[in-house]
Every structure is written in structure tokens, then in C-alpha cells.
């Protein structure tokens, strides 16, 4: 599941007949948000615009495309009730770590913590880039998780047979020159947990 940030998007771009959507997720854990004097520490992820589609999570208000902008977040319906006492929260703001102001642009139905990814809040990947919380590039920053939604289970092996050639277009696999190399492959999460 660990990737350098651009890998998921490159797989989607290079395998359009096989991939429905792909997302890179920057795990951040429990972040501190404030509303006035109240403090909240929800499980939070940094995500791109394709997160909800790829993970099969339901947006209950707002548009995923809003996650293209910095200083934007979505909260689970459950967290919206906890913080604001309503799920009508679009346009409300929360302060992260005492300084950064985030505008809530949508809500989503939370999933249980028995899933690989179970945030109660998501911040836009554009925020990560704006504030330089973590490097996002082909030359490092391998602290992302990548998820791909395939059109068919049969696509898994077809992509895996060609994935190295795709990644090498962006970053050559040269152990002697760089002292390391990367190899990627897709695994079916359903099969992983049978």
C-alpha cells in the first residue's frame, strides 16, 4: 500500500481501460481542530478529489471536486453532529493546530474502523502541498497509501504485468546509480482478508 505520491495517478493515466479511479492518501492520524474553545481530535487523512469514488464512500453533502483547493476539508456526518450539532456545515470553519483555517465543504458517511481507511475528517491534498507537510513527488516522499478501483478483477494481473514499465517512465529503476530501486504491484484487498 505504500507509494510515492504520484504512483496512483500514473497507474490510472496509463491504464485507462482497466482503472475506474485511483487515489493517494496521506495518513495524518488524529489531528487537533478547534471551534472556539472546543477541541476535537478526529482520525484525519489527506486526500485528493478521487478519494471518495475510489474508496466507495458516500458523500452526503458537497462535491468531491472541492478537494482540489487548499484549506478545504470534509467531515463525517457523525463528526459534524459532534462539533456543530447539525450536518448542515458547508461553509463552517475549523482551526487546525491553532493556526490554519479550514473550511468545511462537505460531509460523508463514516465507515467503521474495521476498514483499511476510516477517517472522520479529510483535508485536501492541495493543503498538504500548500503547507509543505510532506514531500509529494517521484523523487521521494513514500509515506502515502495508494488505492486503485479496477473495472474488472481480471485487470489486476494485466496491470501487474506492465506496472514496472509504467513506473520506470517516471523514475528509472537503477540500483547501482541510486543505491535503491522501487517495484510496485497491485493486490486485491478482498482476497487479502479472506
PDB file of C-alpha atoms in Angstrom:
ATOM      1  CA  UNK A   1       0.000   0.000   0.000  1.00  0.00           C
ATOM      2  CA  UNK A   2       2.966   2.385   0.435  1.00  0.00           C
ATOM      3  CA  UNK A   3       3.733   4.501  -2.601  1.00  0.00           C
ATOM      4  CA  UNK A   4       5.368   7.743  -3.601  1.00  0.00           C
ATOM      5  CA  UNK A   5       2.561  10.234  -4.099  1.00  0.00           C
ATOM      6  CA  UNK A   6       2.189  10.277  -7.912  1.00  0.00           C
ATOM      7  CA  UNK A   7       2.063   6.482  -8.447  1.00  0.00           C
ATOM      8  CA  UNK A   8      -1.722   6.025  -8.138  1.00  0.00           C
ATOM      9  CA  UNK A   9      -2.482   8.790 -10.648  1.00  0.00           C
ATOM     10  CA  UNK A  10       0.151   7.411 -13.054  1.00  0.00           C
ATOM     11  CA  UNK A  11      -1.456   3.970 -12.933  1.00  0.00           C
ATOM     12  CA  UNK A  12      -4.864   5.483 -13.670  1.00  0.00           C
ATOM     13  CA  UNK A  13      -3.448   7.560 -16.538  1.00  0.00           C
ATOM     14  CA  UNK A  14      -1.523   4.661 -18.102  1.00  0.00           C
ATOM     15  CA  UNK A  15      -4.251   2.016 -17.742  1.00  0.00           C
ATOM     16  CA  UNK A  16      -7.466   3.852 -18.712  1.00  0.00           C
ATOM     17  CA  UNK A  17      -9.146   0.664 -19.946  1.00  0.00           C
ATOM     18  CA  UNK A  18      -8.501  -1.104 -16.635  1.00  0.00           C
ATOM     19  CA  UNK A  19      -8.906   1.568 -13.938  1.00  0.00           C
ATOM     20  CA  UNK A  20     -12.067   3.328 -12.750  1.00  0.00           C
ATOM     21  CA  UNK A  21     -10.286   5.647 -10.317  1.00  0.00           C
ATOM     22  CA  UNK A  22      -7.173   5.897  -8.149  1.00  0.00           C
ATOM     23  CA  UNK A  23      -6.210   7.842  -5.066  1.00  0.00           C
ATOM     24  CA  UNK A  24      -3.175   8.656  -2.958  1.00  0.00           C
ATOM     25  CA  UNK A  25      -3.818   9.157   0.746  1.00  0.00           C
ATOM     26  CA  UNK A  26      -1.537  10.936   3.186  1.00  0.00           C
ATOM     27  CA  UNK A  27      -2.172   9.445   6.610  1.00  0.00           C
ATOM     28  CA  UNK A  28      -2.088  12.044   9.360  1.00  0.00           C
ATOM     29  CA  UNK A  29      -3.772  10.331  12.314  1.00  0.00           C
ATOM     30  CA  UNK A  30      -5.623  12.269  14.973  1.00  0.00           C
ATOM     31  CA  UNK A  31      -5.357  15.967  14.129  1.00  0.00           C
ATOM     32  CA  UNK A  32      -6.314  18.752  16.515  1.00  0.00           C
ATOM     33  CA  UNK A  33      -9.113  21.058  15.331  1.00  0.00           C
ATOM     34  CA  UNK A  34     -10.741  23.854  17.315  1.00  0.00           C
ATOM     35  CA  UNK A  35     -14.095  25.551  17.167  1.00  0.00           C
ATOM     36  CA  UNK A  36     -13.906  28.392  19.643  1.00  0.00           C
ATOM     37  CA  UNK A  37     -12.773  26.838  22.924  1.00  0.00           C
ATOM     38  CA  UNK A  38     -13.814  23.306  21.952  1.00  0.00           C
ATOM     39  CA  UNK A  39     -11.096  20.940  20.763  1.00  0.00           C
ATOM     40  CA  UNK A  40     -11.570  17.824  18.621  1.00  0.00           C
ATOM     41  CA  UNK A  41      -9.073  15.158  17.539  1.00  0.00           C
ATOM     42  CA  UNK A  42     -10.677  13.128  14.741  1.00  0.00           C
ATOM     43  CA  UNK A  43      -8.916  10.453  12.698  1.00  0.00           C
ATOM     44  CA  UNK A  44      -7.897  12.532   9.669  1.00  0.00           C
ATOM     45  CA  UNK A  45      -6.490  11.751   6.229  1.00  0.00           C
ATOM     46  CA  UNK A  46      -5.118  13.998   3.480  1.00  0.00           C
ATOM     47  CA  UNK A  47      -6.887  13.073   0.242  1.00  0.00           C
ATOM     48  CA  UNK A  48      -7.378  14.020  -3.386  1.00  0.00           C
ATOM     49  CA  UNK A  49     -10.584  14.560  -5.348  1.00  0.00           C
ATOM     50  CA  UNK A  50     -10.919  10.865  -6.254  1.00  0.00           C
ATOM     51  CA  UNK A  51     -10.751   9.567  -2.676  1.00  0.00           C
ATOM     52  CA  UNK A  52     -14.481   9.018  -2.127  1.00  0.00           C
ATOM     53  CA  UNK A  53     -15.046   7.458  -5.560  1.00  0.00           C
ATOM     54  CA  UNK A  54     -12.077   5.113  -5.236  1.00  0.00           C
ATOM     55  CA  UNK A  55     -12.835   4.032  -1.677  1.00  0.00           C
ATOM     56  CA  UNK A  56     -16.569   3.629  -2.328  1.00  0.00           C
ATOM     57  CA  UNK A  57     -17.506   6.057   0.455  1.00  0.00           C
ATOM     58  CA  UNK A  58     -20.715   8.082   0.209  1.00  0.00           C
ATOM     59  CA  UNK A  59     -20.649  11.871   0.147  1.00  0.00           C
ATOM     60  CA  UNK A  60     -23.767  13.159   1.912  1.00  0.00           C
ATOM     61  CA  UNK A  61     -23.259  16.845   1.057  1.00  0.00           C
ATOM     62  CA  UNK A  62     -20.825  18.840  -1.071  1.00  0.00           C
ATOM     63  CA  UNK A  63     -18.778  17.977  -4.155  1.00  0.00           C
ATOM     64  CA  UNK A  64     -15.568  15.947  -4.145  1.00  0.00           C
ATOM     65  CA  UNK A  65     -14.132  18.407  -6.678  1.00  0.00           C
ATOM     66  CA  UNK A  66     -13.905  20.979  -3.852  1.00  0.00           C
ATOM     67  CA  UNK A  67     -10.970  18.940  -2.515  1.00  0.00           C
ATOM     68  CA  UNK A  68      -8.856  20.375  -5.349  1.00  0.00           C
ATOM     69  CA  UNK A  69      -8.447  23.599  -3.343  1.00  0.00           C
ATOM     70  CA  UNK A  70      -6.252  24.198  -0.283  1.00  0.00           C
ATOM     71  CA  UNK A  71      -7.697  24.855   3.179  1.00  0.00           C
ATOM     72  CA  UNK A  72     -10.699  22.622   2.462  1.00  0.00           C
ATOM     73  CA  UNK A  73     -11.995  19.673   4.433  1.00  0.00           C
ATOM     74  CA  UNK A  74     -14.907  17.254   4.626  1.00  0.00           C
ATOM     75  CA  UNK A  75     -16.153  15.778   7.894  1.00  0.00           C
ATOM     76  CA  UNK A  76     -18.185  12.678   8.621  1.00  0.00           C
ATOM     77  CA  UNK A  77     -21.857  13.187   9.444  1.00  0.00           C
ATOM     78  CA  UNK A  78     -21.071  11.847  12.909  1.00  0.00           C
ATOM     79  CA  UNK A  79     -18.285  14.393  13.459  1.00  0.00           C
ATOM     80  CA  UNK A  80     -20.451  17.218  12.084  1.00  0.00           C
ATOM     81  CA  UNK A  81     -23.081  16.422  14.742  1.00  0.00           C
ATOM     82  CA  UNK A  82     -20.407  16.216  17.432  1.00  0.00           C
ATOM     83  CA  UNK A  83     -18.824  19.561  16.558  1.00  0.00           C
ATOM     84  CA  UNK A  84     -21.664  21.669  15.162  1.00  0.00           C
ATOM     85  CA  UNK A  85     -24.837  19.911  16.317  1.00  0.00           C
ATOM     86  CA  UNK A  86     -26.014  19.546  12.704  1.00  0.00           C
ATOM     87  CA  UNK A  87     -24.931  18.098   9.370  1.00  0.00           C
ATOM     88  CA  UNK A  88     -25.647  21.429   7.640  1.00  0.00           C
ATOM     89  CA  UNK A  89     -22.000  22.500   7.924  1.00  0.00           C
ATOM     90  CA  UNK A  90     -20.878  23.634   4.465  1.00  0.00           C
ATOM     91  CA  UNK A  91     -19.027  26.932   4.853  1.00  0.00           C
ATOM     92  CA  UNK A  92     -18.244  26.468   8.549  1.00  0.00           C
ATOM     93  CA  UNK A  93     -14.599  26.761   9.599  1.00  0.00           C
ATOM     94  CA  UNK A  94     -12.306  24.902  11.969  1.00  0.00           C
ATOM     95  CA  UNK A  95      -8.804  25.853  13.091  1.00  0.00           C
ATOM     96  CA  UNK A  96      -6.106  23.182  12.754  1.00  0.00           C
ATOM     97  CA  UNK A  97      -3.169  23.248  15.170  1.00  0.00           C
ATOM     98  CA  UNK A  98      -4.071  26.734  16.356  1.00  0.00           C
ATOM     99  CA  UNK A  99      -3.210  28.453  13.070  1.00  0.00           C
ATOM    100  CA  UNK A 100      -4.544  27.011   9.815  1.00  0.00           C
ATOM    101  CA  UNK A 101      -8.189  27.763   8.998  1.00  0.00           C
ATOM    102  CA  UNK A 102     -10.066  25.040   7.131  1.00  0.00           C
ATOM    103  CA  UNK A 103     -13.469  25.474   5.520  1.00  0.00           C
ATOM    104  CA  UNK A 104     -15.829  22.513   5.630  1.00  0.00           C
ATOM    105  CA  UNK A 105     -17.016  21.924   2.061  1.00  0.00           C
ATOM    106  CA  UNK A 106     -18.877  18.657   2.566  1.00  0.00           C
ATOM    107  CA  UNK A 107     -19.864  15.685   4.675  1.00  0.00           C
ATOM    108  CA  UNK A 108     -19.654  11.924   4.218  1.00  0.00           C
ATOM    109  CA  UNK A 109     -20.990   8.756   5.773  1.00  0.00           C
ATOM    110  CA  UNK A 110     -18.337   7.365   8.089  1.00  0.00           C
ATOM    111  CA  UNK A 111     -17.186   3.776   7.781  1.00  0.00           C
ATOM    112  CA  UNK A 112     -16.267   1.510  10.659  1.00  0.00           C
ATOM    113  CA  UNK A 113     -12.743   1.224  11.978  1.00  0.00           C
ATOM    114  CA  UNK A 114     -12.580  -2.348  10.663  1.00  0.00           C
ATOM    115  CA  UNK A 115     -11.663  -0.898   7.239  1.00  0.00           C
ATOM    116  CA  UNK A 116      -8.226  -0.029   5.876  1.00  0.00           C
ATOM    117  CA  UNK A 117      -9.189   3.637   5.816  1.00  0.00           C
ATOM    118  CA  UNK A 118     -11.714   5.038   8.297  1.00  0.00           C
ATOM    119  CA  UNK A 119     -11.342   8.812   8.681  1.00  0.00           C
ATOM    120  CA  UNK A 120     -13.799  11.115  10.380  1.00  0.00           C
ATOM    121  CA  UNK A 121     -12.247  14.112   8.640  1.00  0.00           C
ATOM    122  CA  UNK A 122     -10.336  14.565   5.389  1.00  0.00           C
ATOM    123  CA  UNK A 123      -8.232  17.538   4.354  1.00  0.00           C
ATOM    124  CA  UNK A 124      -7.408  18.346   0.740  1.00  0.00           C
ATOM    125  CA  UNK A 125      -4.132  17.172  -0.791  1.00  0.00           C
ATOM    126  CA  UNK A 126      -3.805  20.765  -2.027  1.00  0.00           C
ATOM    127  CA  UNK A 127      -3.399  21.764   1.639  1.00  0.00           C
ATOM    128  CA  UNK A 128      -0.527  19.315   2.068  1.00  0.00           C
ATOM    129  CA  UNK A 129       1.192  20.910  -0.913  1.00  0.00           C
ATOM    130  CA  UNK A 130       0.467  24.475   0.237  1.00  0.00           C
ATOM    131  CA  UNK A 131       1.797  23.952   3.770  1.00  0.00           C
ATOM    132  CA  UNK A 132       4.564  21.515   2.720  1.00  0.00           C
ATOM    133  CA  UNK A 133       3.597  18.996   5.401  1.00  0.00           C
ATOM    134  CA  UNK A 134       5.219  16.221   3.383  1.00  0.00           C
ATOM    135  CA  UNK A 135       7.047  15.811   0.078  1.00  0.00           C
ATOM    136  CA  UNK A 136       4.903  14.704  -2.889  1.00  0.00           C
ATOM    137  CA  UNK A 137       6.965  13.643  -5.879  1.00  0.00           C
ATOM    138  CA  UNK A 138       8.631  10.865  -7.826  1.00  0.00           C
ATOM    139  CA  UNK A 139      11.934  11.533  -6.074  1.00  0.00           C
ATOM    140  CA  UNK A 140      10.803  10.502  -2.614  1.00  0.00           C
ATOM    141  CA  UNK A 141       8.074  11.029  -0.093  1.00  0.00           C
ATOM    142  CA  UNK A 142       6.963   7.402   0.055  1.00  0.00           C
ATOM    143  CA  UNK A 143       4.647   7.902   3.006  1.00  0.00           C
ATOM    144  CA  UNK A 144       1.414   7.659   1.025  1.00  0.00           C
ATOM    145  CA  UNK A 145      -1.049   4.842   0.600  1.00  0.00           C
ATOM    146  CA  UNK A 146      -2.309   4.101  -2.882  1.00  0.00           C
ATOM    147  CA  UNK A 147      -5.661   2.564  -3.791  1.00  0.00           C
ATOM    148  CA  UNK A 148      -6.942   1.671  -7.255  1.00  0.00           C
ATOM    149  CA  UNK A 149     -10.550   0.797  -8.186  1.00  0.00           C
ATOM    150  CA  UNK A 150     -10.484  -1.574 -11.139  1.00  0.00           C
ATOM    151  CA  UNK A 151     -13.138  -2.112 -13.791  1.00  0.00           C
ATOM    152  CA  UNK A 152     -12.696  -5.869 -13.509  1.00  0.00           C
ATOM    153  CA  UNK A 153     -10.814  -8.253 -11.170  1.00  0.00           C
ATOM    154  CA  UNK A 154      -9.052  -9.588 -14.275  1.00  0.00           C
ATOM    155  CA  UNK A 155      -7.383  -6.187 -14.654  1.00  0.00           C
ATOM    156  CA  UNK A 156      -5.167  -6.900 -11.652  1.00  0.00           C
ATOM    157  CA  UNK A 157      -2.806  -9.295 -13.426  1.00  0.00           C
ATOM    158  CA  UNK A 158      -2.797  -7.267 -16.658  1.00  0.00           C
ATOM    159  CA  UNK A 159      -1.680  -4.165 -14.751  1.00  0.00           C
ATOM    160  CA  UNK A 160       0.855  -6.048 -12.616  1.00  0.00           C
ATOM    161  CA  UNK A 161       2.481  -7.487 -15.735  1.00  0.00           C
ATOM    162  CA  UNK A 162       3.146  -3.956 -17.069  1.00  0.00           C
ATOM    163  CA  UNK A 163       3.377  -1.791 -13.963  1.00  0.00           C
ATOM    164  CA  UNK A 164       7.189  -1.716 -13.734  1.00  0.00           C
ATOM    165  CA  UNK A 165       7.498  -0.320 -17.263  1.00  0.00           C
ATOM    166  CA  UNK A 166       4.992   2.429 -16.397  1.00  0.00           C
ATOM    167  CA  UNK A 167       6.762   3.475 -13.205  1.00  0.00           C
ATOM    168  CA  UNK A 168      10.146   3.425 -14.942  1.00  0.00           C
ATOM    169  CA  UNK A 169       8.875   6.123 -17.343  1.00  0.00           C
ATOM    170  CA  UNK A 170       8.850   8.475 -14.352  1.00  0.00           C
ATOM    171  CA  UNK A 171      11.705   7.168 -12.199  1.00  0.00           C
ATOM    172  CA  UNK A 172      14.251   4.699 -13.577  1.00  0.00           C
ATOM    173  CA  UNK A 173      14.954   1.538 -11.620  1.00  0.00           C
ATOM    174  CA  UNK A 174      18.732   1.851 -11.286  1.00  0.00           C
ATOM    175  CA  UNK A 175      20.019   0.244  -8.090  1.00  0.00           C
ATOM    176  CA  UNK A 176      23.663   0.848  -8.986  1.00  0.00           C
ATOM    177  CA  UNK A 177      23.185   4.571  -9.619  1.00  0.00           C
ATOM    178  CA  UNK A 178      20.746   5.376  -6.791  1.00  0.00           C
ATOM    179  CA  UNK A 179      21.539   2.651  -4.273  1.00  0.00           C
ATOM    180  CA  UNK A 180      17.927   1.517  -4.229  1.00  0.00           C
ATOM    181  CA  UNK A 181      15.007   0.818  -6.503  1.00  0.00           C
ATOM    182  CA  UNK A 182      11.240   0.605  -6.279  1.00  0.00           C
ATOM    183  CA  UNK A 183       8.855  -2.021  -7.511  1.00  0.00           C
ATOM    184  CA  UNK A 184       5.082  -1.757  -7.296  1.00  0.00           C
ATOM    185  CA  UNK A 185       2.269  -4.260  -7.645  1.00  0.00           C
ATOM    186  CA  UNK A 186      -1.468  -4.319  -7.012  1.00  0.00           C
ATOM    187  CA  UNK A 187      -3.155  -6.646  -4.524  1.00  0.00           C
ATOM    188  CA  UNK A 188      -6.870  -7.306  -4.176  1.00  0.00           C
ATOM    189  CA  UNK A 189      -7.814  -6.231  -0.653  1.00  0.00           C
ATOM    190  CA  UNK A 190     -10.814  -8.546  -0.594  1.00  0.00           C
ATOM    191  CA  UNK A 191      -8.597 -11.560  -1.338  1.00  0.00           C
ATOM    192  CA  UNK A 192      -6.079 -10.334   1.211  1.00  0.00           C
ATOM    193  CA  UNK A 193      -8.609 -10.718   4.012  1.00  0.00           C
ATOM    194  CA  UNK A 194     -10.411 -13.938   3.119  1.00  0.00           C
TER     195      UNK A 194
END
